[in-house]
Amino acid sequence: MSITSTQRRVVVLLPRCTPAYTDDRLLGAACGLANTSGQPLDVIELCSPDTAPTPLVMASASTWWHATHPALSQPISDSLVKAGLQALAASGLLAGSTPLLVLIPPGPQGCEVAARLATHLGASALGGCSSISLAGERVIAQRAGWGGRVEMTLHSDERVCVATLRSAGIAQDTPIAREKPCLRTLALDGSAPPAFEITPVAHTDALPPLEGASIVVSGGRGMQGKEGFDLLRTIAELLGASLGGSLPTVDAGWVPVSRQIGQSGKFVSPRLYLAVGISGTPQHLAGIGPDTPIVALNKDPCAPIFKVAQAGVVGDWQEMLPLLVRELKAAR
Ligand SMILES: Cc1cc2nc3c(=O)[nH]c(=O)nc-3n(C[C@H](O)[C@H](O)[C@H](O)COP(=O)(O)OP(=O)(O)OC[C@H]3O[C@@H](n4cnc5c(N)ncnc54)[C@H](O)[C@@H]3O)c2cc1C
């Protein structure tokens, strides 16, 4: 697909409660898209009034809107939708005739906020996209459907499109100029949505979440059942790591969907990814950062995972993992 010049303007809505690594990736992707479009990039940072602006170095001709709203002292989805709508209006971006692509960081809250914003704006809701490109004014978005079983390509010419985006699939062939953005402030007001009453619920899953984990221990269909994952869980506990799984293991109910890694699951970029009984399909690897060192254990020496792994062991996990558990316990 060839990319032609376009007038669509890219706007990033950035709730400050989002983990920083996601922000950086999303901003990098947005810079690439803005460069393609030849339009300035706008980043709207949504935060509470007591938060200082934290502009990042961006593509040339970008504006960093520091939008504060009292409701954001509790960054629940209601507050983010309310503040996001007000900020888009107050910035004047909605008023012009220029088509907009509004990008929001991924994750369950990002998806909810994106869908609700799109509804309020009468915009095209593109959902959680794995990649987005611009061709003329058209937005072309790739996303998974039916729990990741189909890959869809969406085309939209709506004046406003809203999407969450994982940066993994962004093609960035245009060099990005690095410049300090122009900083502008938007002091928004209005009543805060009623606060939720928060009731702490005891978590049954003691392992840390995938988001931000520095080590991920991950299992595939080769683990053959929940018992195999119990062993991976023990290893994760011993390493202080998080636990992940491939799509078939989620389908089989061996790991919760919140721990699925890949194109239709989560994106991780730990310092170490231990892949056990995972063949290494492109759909799974799409969920692992390109700089992440992978250590693979697979009984098939021809498994594709070995082509991308920094270190690999050909063997049966039933023999190897108990040895690893023993060594890790001894090392403690
Ligand atoms: C649109 C779309 C989206 C998708 N999204 C995702 C996604 O987000 N995440 C994802 O993971 N997949 C996704 N998939 C599915 C993907 O195509 C593969 O089916 C999946 O990644 C394979 O998972 P696996 O490696 O666990 O299983 P398999 O490919 O079956 O591999 C199992 C591996 O285990 C090894 N093994 C078996 N027994 C042992 C043993 N005893 N010891 C050691 N090794 C052993 C085998 O040699 C094999 O390599 C998607 C597919 C589509 C079409």
mmCIF file of C-alpha atoms and ligand atoms in Angstrom:
data_model
loop_
_atom_site.group_PDB
_atom_site.id
_atom_site.type_symbol
_atom_site.label_atom_id
_atom_site.label_comp_id
_atom_site.label_asym_id
_atom_site.label_seq_id
_atom_site.Cartn_x
_atom_site.Cartn_y
_atom_site.Cartn_z
ATOM 1 C CA MET A 1 0.000 0.000 0.000
ATOM 2 C CA SER A 2 1.460 3.356 -0.934
ATOM 3 C CA ILE A 3 1.156 6.271 1.466
ATOM 4 C CA THR A 4 0.188 9.551 -0.129
ATOM 5 C CA SER A 5 0.143 12.999 1.443
ATOM 6 C CA THR A 6 -2.718 13.554 3.821
ATOM 7 C CA GLN A 7 -4.249 16.236 5.965
ATOM 8 C CA ARG A 8 -5.352 14.026 8.828
ATOM 9 C CA ARG A 9 -4.079 15.330 12.135
ATOM 10 C CA VAL A 10 -2.936 12.972 14.879
ATOM 11 C CA VAL A 11 -3.923 13.721 18.476
ATOM 12 C CA VAL A 12 -2.743 11.644 21.426
ATOM 13 C CA LEU A 13 -4.859 11.709 24.587
ATOM 14 C CA LEU A 14 -2.496 10.753 27.359
ATOM 15 C CA PRO A 15 -3.909 10.052 30.820
ATOM 16 C CA ARG A 16 -1.001 10.527 33.189
ATOM 17 C CA CYS A 17 -1.945 7.370 35.124
ATOM 18 C CA THR A 18 -0.770 5.212 32.187
ATOM 19 C CA PRO A 19 2.546 3.368 32.659
ATOM 20 C CA ALA A 20 5.346 5.419 31.111
ATOM 21 C CA TYR A 21 6.634 2.659 28.830
ATOM 22 C CA THR A 22 3.299 2.566 27.023
ATOM 23 C CA ASP A 23 3.335 6.336 26.630
ATOM 24 C CA ASP A 24 6.755 6.278 24.997
ATOM 25 C CA ARG A 25 5.756 3.577 22.560
ATOM 26 C CA LEU A 26 2.473 5.255 21.684
ATOM 27 C CA LEU A 27 4.148 8.630 21.272
ATOM 28 C CA GLY A 28 6.811 7.126 19.018
ATOM 29 C CA ALA A 29 4.083 5.607 16.867
ATOM 30 C CA ALA A 30 2.103 8.879 16.803
ATOM 31 C CA CYS A 31 5.220 10.800 15.760
ATOM 32 C CA GLY A 32 5.670 8.396 12.852
ATOM 33 C CA LEU A 33 2.061 8.878 11.741
ATOM 34 C CA ALA A 34 2.250 12.677 12.094
ATOM 35 C CA ASN A 35 5.434 12.676 10.030
ATOM 36 C CA THR A 36 3.655 10.690 7.329
ATOM 37 C CA SER A 37 0.732 13.093 7.349
ATOM 38 C CA GLY A 38 2.862 16.236 7.304
ATOM 39 C CA GLN A 39 0.568 17.651 9.979
ATOM 40 C CA PRO A 40 1.599 18.859 13.442
ATOM 41 C CA LEU A 41 1.175 16.384 16.269
ATOM 42 C CA ASP A 42 -0.911 17.258 19.328
ATOM 43 C CA VAL A 43 -0.463 15.499 22.640
ATOM 44 C CA ILE A 44 -3.057 16.221 25.304
ATOM 45 C CA GLU A 45 -1.768 15.240 28.710
ATOM 46 C CA LEU A 46 -4.708 14.708 31.084
ATOM 47 C CA CYS A 47 -3.853 15.203 34.736
ATOM 48 C CA SER A 48 -5.027 16.557 38.047
ATOM 49 C CA PRO A 49 -4.406 20.272 38.768
ATOM 50 C CA ASP A 50 -1.528 19.508 41.153
ATOM 51 C CA THR A 51 0.486 17.710 38.451
ATOM 52 C CA ALA A 52 3.292 19.501 36.622
ATOM 53 C CA PRO A 53 3.562 19.192 32.832
ATOM 54 C CA THR A 54 5.932 16.493 31.619
ATOM 55 C CA PRO A 55 6.446 17.230 27.915
ATOM 56 C CA LEU A 56 8.549 14.716 26.031
ATOM 57 C CA VAL A 57 10.723 15.397 23.028
ATOM 58 C CA MET A 58 8.511 14.906 19.996
ATOM 59 C CA ALA A 59 8.224 15.095 16.247
ATOM 60 C CA SER A 60 8.711 18.588 14.854
ATOM 61 C CA ALA A 61 5.838 21.072 15.031
ATOM 62 C CA SER A 62 4.096 19.405 17.917
ATOM 63 C CA THR A 63 2.040 20.894 20.702
ATOM 64 C CA TRP A 64 1.991 19.475 24.214
ATOM 65 C CA TRP A 65 -1.307 20.405 25.856
ATOM 66 C CA HIS A 66 -1.116 20.228 29.640
ATOM 67 C CA ALA A 67 -4.824 19.754 30.425
ATOM 68 C CA THR A 68 -5.776 19.692 34.091
ATOM 69 C CA HIS A 69 -9.164 18.839 35.514
ATOM 70 C CA PRO A 70 -10.154 18.475 39.203
ATOM 71 C CA ALA A 71 -11.989 15.244 38.367
ATOM 72 C CA LEU A 72 -8.677 13.649 37.424
ATOM 73 C CA SER A 73 -7.533 13.431 41.028
ATOM 74 C CA GLN A 74 -9.399 10.131 40.670
ATOM 75 C CA PRO A 75 -8.537 8.955 37.149
ATOM 76 C CA ILE A 76 -11.509 6.660 36.662
ATOM 77 C CA SER A 77 -12.931 6.203 33.162
ATOM 78 C CA ASP A 78 -15.810 8.639 33.768
ATOM 79 C CA SER A 79 -13.347 11.403 34.661
ATOM 80 C CA LEU A 80 -11.080 10.638 31.726
ATOM 81 C CA VAL A 81 -13.963 10.691 29.236
ATOM 82 C CA LYS A 82 -15.252 13.954 30.652
ATOM 83 C CA ALA A 83 -11.831 15.626 30.737
ATOM 84 C CA GLY A 84 -10.874 14.211 27.336
ATOM 85 C CA LEU A 85 -13.985 15.644 25.676
ATOM 86 C CA GLN A 86 -13.471 19.035 27.314
ATOM 87 C CA ALA A 87 -9.793 19.121 26.384
ATOM 88 C CA LEU A 88 -10.466 18.245 22.740
ATOM 89 C CA ALA A 89 -13.064 21.030 22.577
ATOM 90 C CA ALA A 90 -10.978 23.625 24.470
ATOM 91 C CA SER A 91 -7.900 22.984 22.316
ATOM 92 C CA GLY A 92 -9.934 23.967 19.245
ATOM 93 C CA LEU A 93 -8.943 20.742 17.494
ATOM 94 C CA LEU A 94 -12.554 19.642 17.086
ATOM 95 C CA ALA A 95 -13.664 22.975 15.655
ATOM 96 C CA GLY A 96 -11.728 22.938 12.387
ATOM 97 C CA SER A 97 -12.463 20.885 9.305
ATOM 98 C CA THR A 98 -9.211 18.895 9.519
ATOM 99 C CA PRO A 99 -9.891 15.187 10.014
ATOM 100 C CA LEU A 100 -8.538 13.846 13.286
ATOM 101 C CA LEU A 101 -7.114 10.537 14.414
ATOM 102 C CA VAL A 102 -7.329 10.403 18.211
ATOM 103 C CA LEU A 103 -5.004 7.821 19.774
ATOM 104 C CA ILE A 104 -5.265 6.559 23.341
ATOM 105 C CA PRO A 105 -2.858 4.237 25.186
ATOM 106 C CA PRO A 106 -3.914 0.568 25.105
ATOM 107 C CA GLY A 107 -5.254 -1.453 28.020
ATOM 108 C CA PRO A 108 -8.710 -2.157 29.405
ATOM 109 C CA GLN A 109 -9.262 1.436 30.568
ATOM 110 C CA GLY A 110 -7.887 2.890 27.325
ATOM 111 C CA CYS A 111 -10.300 0.721 25.302
ATOM 112 C CA GLU A 112 -13.242 1.814 27.430
ATOM 113 C CA VAL A 113 -12.329 5.499 27.250
ATOM 114 C CA ALA A 114 -11.749 5.282 23.472
ATOM 115 C CA ALA A 115 -15.118 3.640 22.856
ATOM 116 C CA ARG A 116 -16.986 6.150 25.012
ATOM 117 C CA LEU A 117 -15.200 9.144 23.494
ATOM 118 C CA ALA A 118 -16.003 7.873 20.000
ATOM 119 C CA THR A 119 -19.675 7.560 20.950
ATOM 120 C CA HIS A 120 -19.802 11.111 22.364
ATOM 121 C CA LEU A 121 -17.994 12.532 19.327
ATOM 122 C CA GLY A 122 -20.007 10.568 16.752
ATOM 123 C CA ALA A 123 -16.618 9.296 15.645
ATOM 124 C CA SER A 124 -15.460 6.079 14.063
ATOM 125 C CA ALA A 125 -14.417 3.706 16.884
ATOM 126 C CA LEU A 126 -11.570 1.605 15.525
ATOM 127 C CA GLY A 127 -11.000 -0.299 18.770
ATOM 128 C CA GLY A 128 -7.722 -1.817 19.930
ATOM 129 C CA CYS A 129 -5.479 -1.722 16.853
ATOM 130 C CA SER A 130 -2.237 -3.587 16.273
ATOM 131 C CA SER A 131 -1.226 -1.187 13.491
ATOM 132 C CA ILE A 132 -2.478 1.991 11.841
ATOM 133 C CA SER A 133 -1.426 3.791 8.697
ATOM 134 C CA LEU A 134 -2.671 6.853 6.851
ATOM 135 C CA ALA A 135 -3.368 6.989 3.128
ATOM 136 C CA GLY A 136 -4.682 10.361 2.091
ATOM 137 C CA GLU A 137 -7.299 11.249 4.669
ATOM 138 C CA ARG A 138 -8.113 7.586 5.113
ATOM 139 C CA VAL A 139 -7.209 5.685 8.262
ATOM 140 C CA ILE A 140 -6.305 2.055 7.688
ATOM 141 C CA ALA A 141 -6.277 0.057 10.896
ATOM 142 C CA GLN A 142 -5.488 -3.549 11.616
ATOM 143 C CA ARG A 143 -7.074 -5.238 14.570
ATOM 144 C CA ALA A 144 -7.962 -8.677 15.845
ATOM 145 C CA GLY A 145 -11.542 -9.830 16.190
ATOM 146 C CA TRP A 146 -13.336 -12.787 17.700
ATOM 147 C CA GLY A 147 -10.829 -13.219 20.497
ATOM 148 C CA GLY A 148 -7.902 -13.009 18.117
ATOM 149 C CA ARG A 149 -9.105 -15.626 15.666
ATOM 150 C CA VAL A 150 -9.490 -13.223 12.758
ATOM 151 C CA GLU A 151 -7.407 -10.284 11.652
ATOM 152 C CA MET A 152 -9.444 -7.381 10.280
ATOM 153 C CA THR A 153 -8.389 -4.397 8.196
ATOM 154 C CA LEU A 154 -10.641 -1.384 8.770
ATOM 155 C CA HIS A 155 -10.792 1.626 6.437
ATOM 156 C CA SER A 156 -12.349 4.829 7.720
ATOM 157 C CA ASP A 157 -12.861 8.251 6.156
ATOM 158 C CA GLU A 158 -14.852 9.614 9.140
ATOM 159 C CA ARG A 159 -13.767 13.101 10.178
ATOM 160 C CA VAL A 160 -12.829 11.838 13.647
ATOM 161 C CA CYS A 161 -11.461 8.347 14.269
ATOM 162 C CA VAL A 162 -10.604 7.080 17.754
ATOM 163 C CA ALA A 163 -8.355 4.102 18.448
ATOM 164 C CA THR A 164 -6.091 2.569 21.015
ATOM 165 C CA LEU A 165 -2.820 1.473 19.547
ATOM 166 C CA ARG A 166 -0.029 -0.886 20.397
ATOM 167 C CA SER A 167 3.134 0.387 18.806
ATOM 168 C CA ALA A 168 4.453 -3.040 17.823
ATOM 169 C CA GLY A 169 2.894 -2.927 14.361
ATOM 170 C CA ILE A 170 3.674 0.648 13.403
ATOM 171 C CA ALA A 171 5.747 1.017 10.285
ATOM 172 C CA GLN A 172 8.006 4.010 10.742
ATOM 173 C CA ASP A 173 10.024 4.518 7.633
ATOM 174 C CA THR A 174 10.151 8.305 7.891
ATOM 175 C CA PRO A 175 12.932 9.741 10.053
ATOM 176 C CA ILE A 176 11.521 11.615 13.041
ATOM 177 C CA ALA A 177 12.793 15.081 13.831
ATOM 178 C CA ARG A 178 13.289 15.514 17.567
ATOM 179 C CA GLU A 179 12.222 18.877 18.908
ATOM 180 C CA LYS A 180 10.843 20.322 22.097
ATOM 181 C CA PRO A 181 7.082 20.682 21.739
ATOM 182 C CA CYS A 182 5.272 23.955 22.206
ATOM 183 C CA LEU A 183 3.745 23.789 25.701
ATOM 184 C CA ARG A 184 0.181 25.045 26.205
ATOM 185 C CA THR A 185 -2.033 24.713 29.239
ATOM 186 C CA LEU A 186 -5.743 24.013 29.477
ATOM 187 C CA ALA A 187 -7.264 24.492 32.933
ATOM 188 C CA LEU A 188 -10.539 22.601 32.637
ATOM 189 C CA ASP A 189 -13.262 22.680 35.233
ATOM 190 C CA GLY A 190 -16.697 21.317 35.858
ATOM 191 C CA SER A 191 -18.085 18.977 38.406
ATOM 192 C CA ALA A 192 -16.340 15.705 38.960
ATOM 193 C CA PRO A 193 -18.323 12.531 38.267
ATOM 194 C CA PRO A 194 -19.359 10.852 41.522
ATOM 195 C CA ALA A 195 -16.439 8.942 42.963
ATOM 196 C CA PHE A 196 -16.656 5.173 43.083
ATOM 197 C CA GLU A 197 -16.710 3.530 46.429
ATOM 198 C CA ILE A 198 -13.710 1.246 46.360
ATOM 199 C CA THR A 199 -13.995 -2.078 48.133
ATOM 200 C CA PRO A 200 -10.671 -3.909 48.336
ATOM 201 C CA VAL A 201 -10.964 -7.454 47.019
ATOM 202 C CA ALA A 202 -8.409 -10.100 47.975
ATOM 203 C CA HIS A 203 -6.490 -11.078 44.853
ATOM 204 C CA THR A 204 -6.168 -14.799 44.272
ATOM 205 C CA ASP A 205 -3.364 -14.345 41.738
ATOM 206 C CA ALA A 206 -0.268 -13.529 43.770
ATOM 207 C CA LEU A 207 1.998 -13.137 40.734
ATOM 208 C CA PRO A 208 2.723 -9.647 39.428
ATOM 209 C CA PRO A 209 0.882 -8.499 36.289
ATOM 210 C CA LEU A 210 2.518 -8.660 32.873
ATOM 211 C CA GLU A 211 2.521 -4.891 32.553
ATOM 212 C CA GLY A 212 5.951 -3.573 33.480
ATOM 213 C CA ALA A 213 7.334 -7.024 34.485
ATOM 214 C CA SER A 214 11.100 -7.315 34.155
ATOM 215 C CA ILE A 215 11.018 -11.124 33.785
ATOM 216 C CA VAL A 216 8.199 -13.091 32.136
ATOM 217 C CA VAL A 217 7.911 -16.869 32.384
ATOM 218 C CA SER A 218 5.601 -18.003 29.621
ATOM 219 C CA GLY A 219 4.101 -21.308 28.570
ATOM 220 C CA GLY A 220 2.535 -22.671 25.409
ATOM 221 C CA ARG A 221 0.427 -25.588 24.288
ATOM 222 C CA GLY A 222 3.417 -27.843 24.920
ATOM 223 C CA MET A 223 2.773 -27.463 28.676
ATOM 224 C CA GLN A 224 -0.101 -29.919 28.122
ATOM 225 C CA GLY A 225 -2.280 -28.769 30.999
ATOM 226 C CA LYS A 226 -2.732 -26.824 34.215
ATOM 227 C CA GLU A 227 -0.175 -28.981 36.008
ATOM 228 C CA GLY A 228 2.532 -27.756 33.651
ATOM 229 C CA PHE A 229 1.543 -24.187 34.410
ATOM 230 C CA ASP A 230 1.750 -24.881 38.159
ATOM 231 C CA LEU A 231 5.433 -25.560 37.605
ATOM 232 C CA LEU A 232 5.852 -22.356 35.578
ATOM 233 C CA ARG A 233 4.088 -20.498 38.369
ATOM 234 C CA THR A 234 6.580 -21.865 40.909
ATOM 235 C CA ILE A 235 9.466 -20.753 38.700
ATOM 236 C CA ALA A 236 7.907 -17.312 38.280
ATOM 237 C CA GLU A 237 7.558 -17.013 42.069
ATOM 238 C CA LEU A 238 11.179 -18.017 42.602
ATOM 239 C CA LEU A 239 12.363 -15.487 40.009
ATOM 240 C CA GLY A 240 9.987 -12.710 41.098
ATOM 241 C CA ALA A 241 8.644 -12.879 37.555
ATOM 242 C CA SER A 242 5.263 -12.548 35.916
ATOM 243 C CA LEU A 243 3.485 -15.414 34.154
ATOM 244 C CA GLY A 244 2.241 -15.421 30.571
ATOM 245 C CA GLY A 245 0.780 -17.831 28.065
ATOM 246 C CA SER A 246 0.033 -18.282 24.387
ATOM 247 C CA LEU A 247 -3.480 -18.053 22.954
ATOM 248 C CA PRO A 248 -4.132 -21.828 22.930
ATOM 249 C CA THR A 249 -3.285 -22.014 26.646
ATOM 250 C CA VAL A 250 -5.818 -19.279 27.362
ATOM 251 C CA ASP A 251 -8.407 -21.049 25.207
ATOM 252 C CA ALA A 252 -7.734 -24.223 27.184
ATOM 253 C CA GLY A 253 -8.272 -22.378 30.478
ATOM 254 C CA TRP A 254 -4.741 -23.029 31.778
ATOM 255 C CA VAL A 255 -4.035 -19.298 32.226
ATOM 256 C CA PRO A 256 -6.419 -16.332 32.474
ATOM 257 C CA VAL A 257 -6.911 -14.156 29.416
ATOM 258 C CA SER A 258 -5.268 -11.270 31.298
ATOM 259 C CA ARG A 259 -2.006 -13.198 30.873
ATOM 260 C CA GLN A 260 -2.227 -13.844 27.128
ATOM 261 C CA ILE A 261 0.756 -12.550 25.176
ATOM 262 C CA GLY A 262 0.682 -11.820 21.473
ATOM 263 C CA GLN A 263 -1.055 -10.068 18.661
ATOM 264 C CA SER A 264 -4.462 -10.352 20.287
ATOM 265 C CA GLY A 265 -3.118 -10.396 23.849
ATOM 266 C CA LYS A 266 -0.683 -8.209 25.721
ATOM 267 C CA PHE A 267 2.557 -6.649 24.620
ATOM 268 C CA VAL A 268 5.509 -7.186 26.978
ATOM 269 C CA SER A 269 9.077 -5.975 26.846
ATOM 270 C CA PRO A 270 10.811 -7.522 29.878
ATOM 271 C CA ARG A 271 14.557 -7.934 30.376
ATOM 272 C CA LEU A 272 14.081 -11.711 30.016
ATOM 273 C CA TYR A 273 11.364 -13.826 28.387
ATOM 274 C CA LEU A 274 11.438 -17.525 29.226
ATOM 275 C CA ALA A 275 9.367 -19.375 26.604
ATOM 276 C CA VAL A 276 8.515 -22.985 27.452
ATOM 277 C CA GLY A 277 6.589 -25.241 25.055
ATOM 278 C CA ILE A 278 5.902 -22.281 22.761
ATOM 279 C CA SER A 279 6.503 -22.822 19.040
ATOM 280 C CA GLY A 280 7.129 -19.130 18.278
ATOM 281 C CA THR A 281 4.445 -18.147 15.779
ATOM 282 C CA PRO A 282 4.456 -14.559 14.455
ATOM 283 C CA GLN A 283 1.180 -13.938 16.316
ATOM 284 C CA HIS A 284 2.821 -14.830 19.625
ATOM 285 C CA LEU A 285 6.092 -13.017 18.925
ATOM 286 C CA ALA A 286 4.098 -9.861 18.079
ATOM 287 C CA GLY A 287 3.519 -9.533 21.815
ATOM 288 C CA ILE A 288 7.224 -9.524 22.746
ATOM 289 C CA GLY A 289 9.393 -6.410 22.497
ATOM 290 C CA PRO A 290 12.025 -6.599 19.731
ATOM 291 C CA ASP A 291 14.843 -5.940 22.214
ATOM 292 C CA THR A 292 13.708 -8.556 24.717
ATOM 293 C CA PRO A 293 16.123 -11.485 25.113
ATOM 294 C CA ILE A 294 14.231 -14.782 24.760
ATOM 295 C CA VAL A 295 15.349 -18.027 26.361
ATOM 296 C CA ALA A 296 13.434 -20.952 24.871
ATOM 297 C CA LEU A 297 12.842 -24.519 26.017
ATOM 298 C CA ASN A 298 11.242 -26.732 23.390
ATOM 299 C CA LYS A 299 11.529 -30.424 22.570
ATOM 300 C CA ASP A 300 11.498 -29.733 18.832
ATOM 301 C CA PRO A 301 14.915 -28.533 17.610
ATOM 302 C CA CYS A 302 13.234 -27.047 14.522
ATOM 303 C CA ALA A 303 10.736 -24.944 16.503
ATOM 304 C CA PRO A 304 10.702 -21.369 15.070
ATOM 305 C CA ILE A 305 11.197 -19.917 18.561
ATOM 306 C CA PHE A 306 14.869 -20.947 18.340
ATOM 307 C CA LYS A 307 15.325 -18.581 15.375
ATOM 308 C CA VAL A 308 14.557 -15.585 17.592
ATOM 309 C CA ALA A 309 15.826 -16.859 20.949
ATOM 310 C CA GLN A 310 19.136 -15.624 22.354
ATOM 311 C CA ALA A 311 19.541 -18.942 24.155
ATOM 312 C CA GLY A 312 17.725 -22.206 23.714
ATOM 313 C CA VAL A 313 17.473 -25.648 25.257
ATOM 314 C CA VAL A 314 16.150 -28.573 23.227
ATOM 315 C CA GLY A 315 14.416 -30.825 25.688
ATOM 316 C CA ASP A 316 11.263 -31.899 27.443
ATOM 317 C CA TRP A 317 10.057 -29.457 30.082
ATOM 318 C CA GLN A 318 8.962 -32.386 32.258
ATOM 319 C CA GLU A 319 12.637 -33.255 32.686
ATOM 320 C CA MET A 320 14.151 -29.773 32.594
ATOM 321 C CA LEU A 321 11.819 -27.630 34.710
ATOM 322 C CA PRO A 322 12.050 -29.678 37.933
ATOM 323 C CA LEU A 323 15.851 -29.291 37.645
ATOM 324 C CA LEU A 324 15.455 -25.550 37.219
ATOM 325 C CA VAL A 325 13.172 -25.364 40.261
ATOM 326 C CA ARG A 326 15.725 -27.282 42.300
ATOM 327 C CA GLU A 327 18.565 -24.979 41.207
ATOM 328 C CA LEU A 328 16.542 -21.836 41.897
ATOM 329 C CA LYS A 329 15.588 -23.075 45.360
ATOM 330 C CA ALA A 330 19.204 -23.955 46.088
ATOM 331 C CA ALA A 331 20.334 -20.518 44.918
ATOM 332 C CA ARG A 332 17.975 -18.940 47.419
HETATM 333 C C1 LIG B 1 -5.453 -13.334 14.117
HETATM 334 C C2 LIG B 1 -4.724 -14.243 15.055
HETATM 335 C C3 LIG B 1 -4.321 -13.742 16.273
HETATM 336 C C4 LIG B 1 -3.599 -14.550 17.149
HETATM 337 N N1 LIG B 1 -3.186 -14.019 18.339
HETATM 338 C C5 LIG B 1 -2.380 -14.764 19.138
HETATM 339 C C6 LIG B 1 -1.847 -14.225 20.340
HETATM 340 O O1 LIG B 1 -2.136 -13.107 20.736
HETATM 341 N N2 LIG B 1 -1.023 -15.008 21.070
HETATM 342 C C7 LIG B 1 -0.665 -16.286 20.700
HETATM 343 O O2 LIG B 1 0.104 -16.926 21.410
HETATM 344 N N3 LIG B 1 -1.200 -16.821 19.596
HETATM 345 C C8 LIG B 1 -2.039 -16.111 18.821
HETATM 346 N N4 LIG B 1 -2.590 -16.687 17.711
HETATM 347 C C9 LIG B 1 -2.422 -18.133 17.515
HETATM 348 C C10 LIG B 1 -1.113 -18.533 16.839
HETATM 349 O O3 LIG B 1 -1.286 -18.558 15.444
HETATM 350 C C11 LIG B 1 -0.656 -19.909 17.297
HETATM 351 O O4 LIG B 1 -1.698 -20.833 17.135
HETATM 352 C C12 LIG B 1 -0.188 -19.935 18.758
HETATM 353 O O5 LIG B 1 0.709 -18.881 19.007
HETATM 354 C C13 LIG B 1 0.511 -21.251 19.029
HETATM 355 O O6 LIG B 1 0.704 -21.340 20.420
HETATM 356 P P1 LIG B 1 1.750 -22.341 21.053
HETATM 357 O O7 LIG B 1 3.115 -21.940 20.628
HETATM 358 O O8 LIG B 1 1.462 -22.373 22.503
HETATM 359 O O9 LIG B 1 1.308 -23.749 20.477
HETATM 360 P P2 LIG B 1 1.963 -24.659 19.356
HETATM 361 O O10 LIG B 1 2.204 -23.910 18.108
HETATM 362 O O11 LIG B 1 1.118 -25.891 19.272
HETATM 363 O O12 LIG B 1 3.400 -25.053 19.952
HETATM 364 C C14 LIG B 1 3.582 -25.924 21.029
HETATM 365 C C15 LIG B 1 5.081 -26.141 21.159
HETATM 366 O O13 LIG B 1 5.336 -26.916 22.323
HETATM 367 C C16 LIG B 1 6.402 -27.783 22.053
HETATM 368 N N5 LIG B 1 6.304 -28.909 23.012
HETATM 369 C C17 LIG B 1 5.354 -29.872 23.060
HETATM 370 N N6 LIG B 1 5.574 -30.678 24.122
HETATM 371 C C18 LIG B 1 6.700 -30.207 24.739
HETATM 372 C C19 LIG B 1 7.426 -30.647 25.865
HETATM 373 N N7 LIG B 1 7.043 -31.703 26.607
HETATM 374 N N8 LIG B 1 8.542 -29.952 26.239
HETATM 375 C C20 LIG B 1 8.939 -28.869 25.500
HETATM 376 N N9 LIG B 1 8.286 -28.426 24.417
HETATM 377 C C21 LIG B 1 7.167 -29.091 24.032
HETATM 378 C C22 LIG B 1 6.193 -28.212 20.618
HETATM 379 O O14 LIG B 1 7.417 -28.679 20.037
HETATM 380 C C23 LIG B 1 5.696 -26.909 19.995
HETATM 381 O O15 LIG B 1 6.759 -26.172 19.436
HETATM 382 C C24 LIG B 1 -3.322 -15.897 16.815
HETATM 383 C C25 LIG B 1 -3.769 -16.397 15.598
HETATM 384 C C26 LIG B 1 -4.449 -15.584 14.732
HETATM 385 C C27 LIG B 1 -4.908 -16.150 13.416
#
